[in-house]
């Protein structure tokens, strides 16, 4: 009988089938991890210092204008019945607020992340597909058609609830208000503006919106959102795009404008300023707060104390751990590690 | 077949524990959903008005907060259902498939003789192999080869020790040096009392106790050692018996030509040996057909094959006269001589027989050849014992030639063919424990009854048959024979007695009427037939007795010792008589010289009860071992079937189990198949332990089915045991690697993987849960729902499965060498470990959520942009957590880990780039791309991952350093370079030799404290060191 036949069932004697694959067997013990702890500790402290210093250099100015307090100039506007209410917030800067300055509006206790709210839009309609102008997606209900059965464009709760306060900033120079130019270009995501949201190709844009109605809360139809700039209308209006990108957390801010032009490109010089607010958005129904935020940004974005401190704490902890490990290692070491 | 139970549905212990933990997860899910519902209710209640972001239903009205909360409960269930690890069940199945693959592919569990691998017949209980606490083993065919070899006999009160035969057996037994290396990779250690691997204090002792002496097998076990693996069924070993010279002379003296027929007991003895059985003689032709089927593939051409056989025959004849040479096949292709094929077979047999007896005594061989060469017949016996006896008779020239329904033909030593008329055959049954053949002698014409049976039954039936003057002779014959029988039993031989009885015509005619009535009886036929047999089998005269050796299988003592070291209690259940069983037990190290052996044998129940009480009283004085089983001076128990039956009755059961729990090993003799399964069931149910039963025959089926893990040995007794088993192995020694290595691995891997799966799901789902606190408990997913699904399906599914399949905490060599590790591996899956994993998952998910939350708080981050770092951080945390659990990183591990991360980024980047408006409510377009362009993303991921894993990492490090587990120490030893390991080992050996008994470990104070037990990983055979206490059974 041949050898092969005798051993037809013999398993393959390979490293894999015999579970003898060469393996690296890391052994987590005090002696080995000390360098790791030291490296992580030092690196983290370095990162932490960089983050902290960067964050310290960022200037932030927040102005709450909800008007809850009776002495606030916006107190008069908090009643929802008051229409077209304007109020002014005055503030002064001691030193130059370095540019480019970003102007945000902030809302608190506002749950843009509410599940049904997030679903209440028609993505196809917002890409400019005219078929969805006449029959918007059912996900928009109850902001899909008005009482007369006319389709709402843009439909849905998100579009309907767009933030509609307006801000104008003036520097008070010799008791004279000098308007600070606010730049509204490029405040939305590039992809939203160029790819995701499209206007219908109809020219003029207004014709695409025939037989549709504007969202219930809107004062003007979508094609007239920005009367000053015809190309900033419809679904690619920058403010609209910023609003449509739902915030992750209930206390948020959204970019409103940037101060990048003229003599203010380098920042806001020290002096007195007046912020004139067109107060439209009701927040009393959800105990919300509204604020305006001036901030300059760095490579790490806005001001963020937390991350720098967290890095410093964890880095220090790792250094302490490495010392502890050193003590442990000195006392209890493996016999083979000498 | 009637006493075979239906197979039990077996579910592994781990899976039972798993189901309990899944229920915990369900409870956790419901409580989290409840928190969500209540939270939503309170959030809605706290709103002073109707904010613009609350979306009414299509009719324009808002649900009441309570109704909304009620709905939210179910929304939460849908959102958080990933907490229930459905995928875990699929993964477990995959892992088990792979484990079965690895077990069946293990070369060490392959048997070349049968060309068989281990078979996994149950696919779902591989991990139970790692949980075994009790092993119940059959003896014959399981511990032994079930290859009976005639060893010695006693005829008419004279013992014929068959020295030449013993020499020949010993030569075959001489272990192959190569094999020693394979099976005895390290010197056997003697287990020091109190020596354990478990705790800190004990370890110190174990270090100094590393005076584990390298120890050779005790001298006596050598005779009992099994043959090398290439001895096949009906091997020459069984077939060829070297006759005892003295006995041969007795036969030569027989006068066949006259009155010698009547009186010569030697003739009778060998006739009884040859014909008192149910052996069927098959012609060589039938055998040839069978063999040629097997060999046909290897035979190239008929003629040259036949030619070569002829050449061999010539060669063999020549060799039989001259010297021994290894067989060479000389064939000249141009010579066209045809020879009958059967001759070739014959020669083949001869050759093999010769080869096995190569170094044997030449004289013995020649005389043997004179007898055997006469002609070749093949015997097919019901039991190996019968075959052994027929071959023994043949060795003395009494060749069974043919067996027909009414006659039996025997060739006598001088060549005459004797045809005997068979009048009746009283077949064997378990009650009589004997069988008889009634024949009419052709020469003398008288009727003779030859009976063969167990000594204790036959001895009672001896009487005075024919003449008064023989009476004294008979008595002395019986007395001597009994003495010899006792001696045989002490040597572990299986004994049988042979008797004869002359039946007169009158007695026969009376009896045959009785017999016919019995055979024709309608009811209780079996009983009546038996009674009729008993009627005839009396007043027998003793001819002699035989001792048959059933050799231990390869490495059985090592295996049993390893199992005992592993903390497994070993029971051997056998039908043999106590003396034989005890001897085998010592030979296979089931019983040790140091053991305190309790002998339980009682006639009635009262005695049994008092015996149990006394013994229990005595044994209780010894402290229980640390594992709650077994005592310090190891106690062993020997109990016979009758006592066992009494002890298993409900009133004594508790006490018996209590006693058995304290016994390291138990030997049950003369037990029935049903008793075997009863014992297993009682121990399994009363002690709540994991049991393993191993057996080879149909009588073990009950036991195999009753045990948690049933192992069948595919041997010579058919397939019933294998069919009923969960795993089928070929040799008992395979049990060692199957249980100690594969069992440990399978359980450890699966346990770790299950815990990891629970952790993984909880850690991930909780991130979604924590977000609910910041979205009014409205069920928003912060991560795109497809990515949530993909996360479990693609990104984190393969690494744990690979972990479950391939992780290797300790190498096979170490596990085999340090059997103690087995018991330590049994506690890998406990509910405390589960809850620690869940708590760790909670902590990690908190970190993974709140560090990004605190970073992005108050900023203009949108939902999925915030979700992206959460998802990424979870991936890294979960994968790195696994990396800490992986004990051995192979290329596969690296590939899978890197692959998972790669697939994560590539697929999400593709998804975020291609999906502009797909999956409508979601808006994942370009989010990961945006985040990856922001340095903050990396900083958040880095910090979060480090903080999430820091506690576990630190805990691992500190535990490994301050209180390393024995498994870790064992792993640590493997890491030593081979040279260092050898140095260690050699130094240790020197210490052992110099110091004699308990040599000090050479690692100094530190080494002995921390190093613990040091397995000798050097594969070279151990230098034999004499054992201080070694008693031999065979003197």
Coordinates of C-alpha atoms in Angstrom, one line a residue, chain B residues 316-317 320-321 324 350 354 364-374:
Chain B
X316 CA 11.3 -15.7 3.6
X317 CA 12.0 -19.4 3.5
X320 CA 13.6 -18.5 8.3
X321 CA 16.7 -20.6 8.4
X324 CA 16.9 -11.7 9.8
X350 CA 4.4 -14.2 8.1
X354 CA 8.5 -12.1 12.0
X364 CA 11.3 -20.0 20.2
X365 CA 10.8 -18.5 16.8
X366 CA 11.7 -21.6 15.0
X367 CA 9.6 -23.8 17.1
X368 CA 6.8 -21.4 16.6
X369 CA 7.3 -21.5 12.8
X370 CA 7.0 -25.3 12.8
X371 CA 3.6 -25.0 14.1
X372 CA 2.3 -21.9 12.4
X373 CA 3.6 -22.6 9.0
X374 CA 1.5 -25.7 8.5

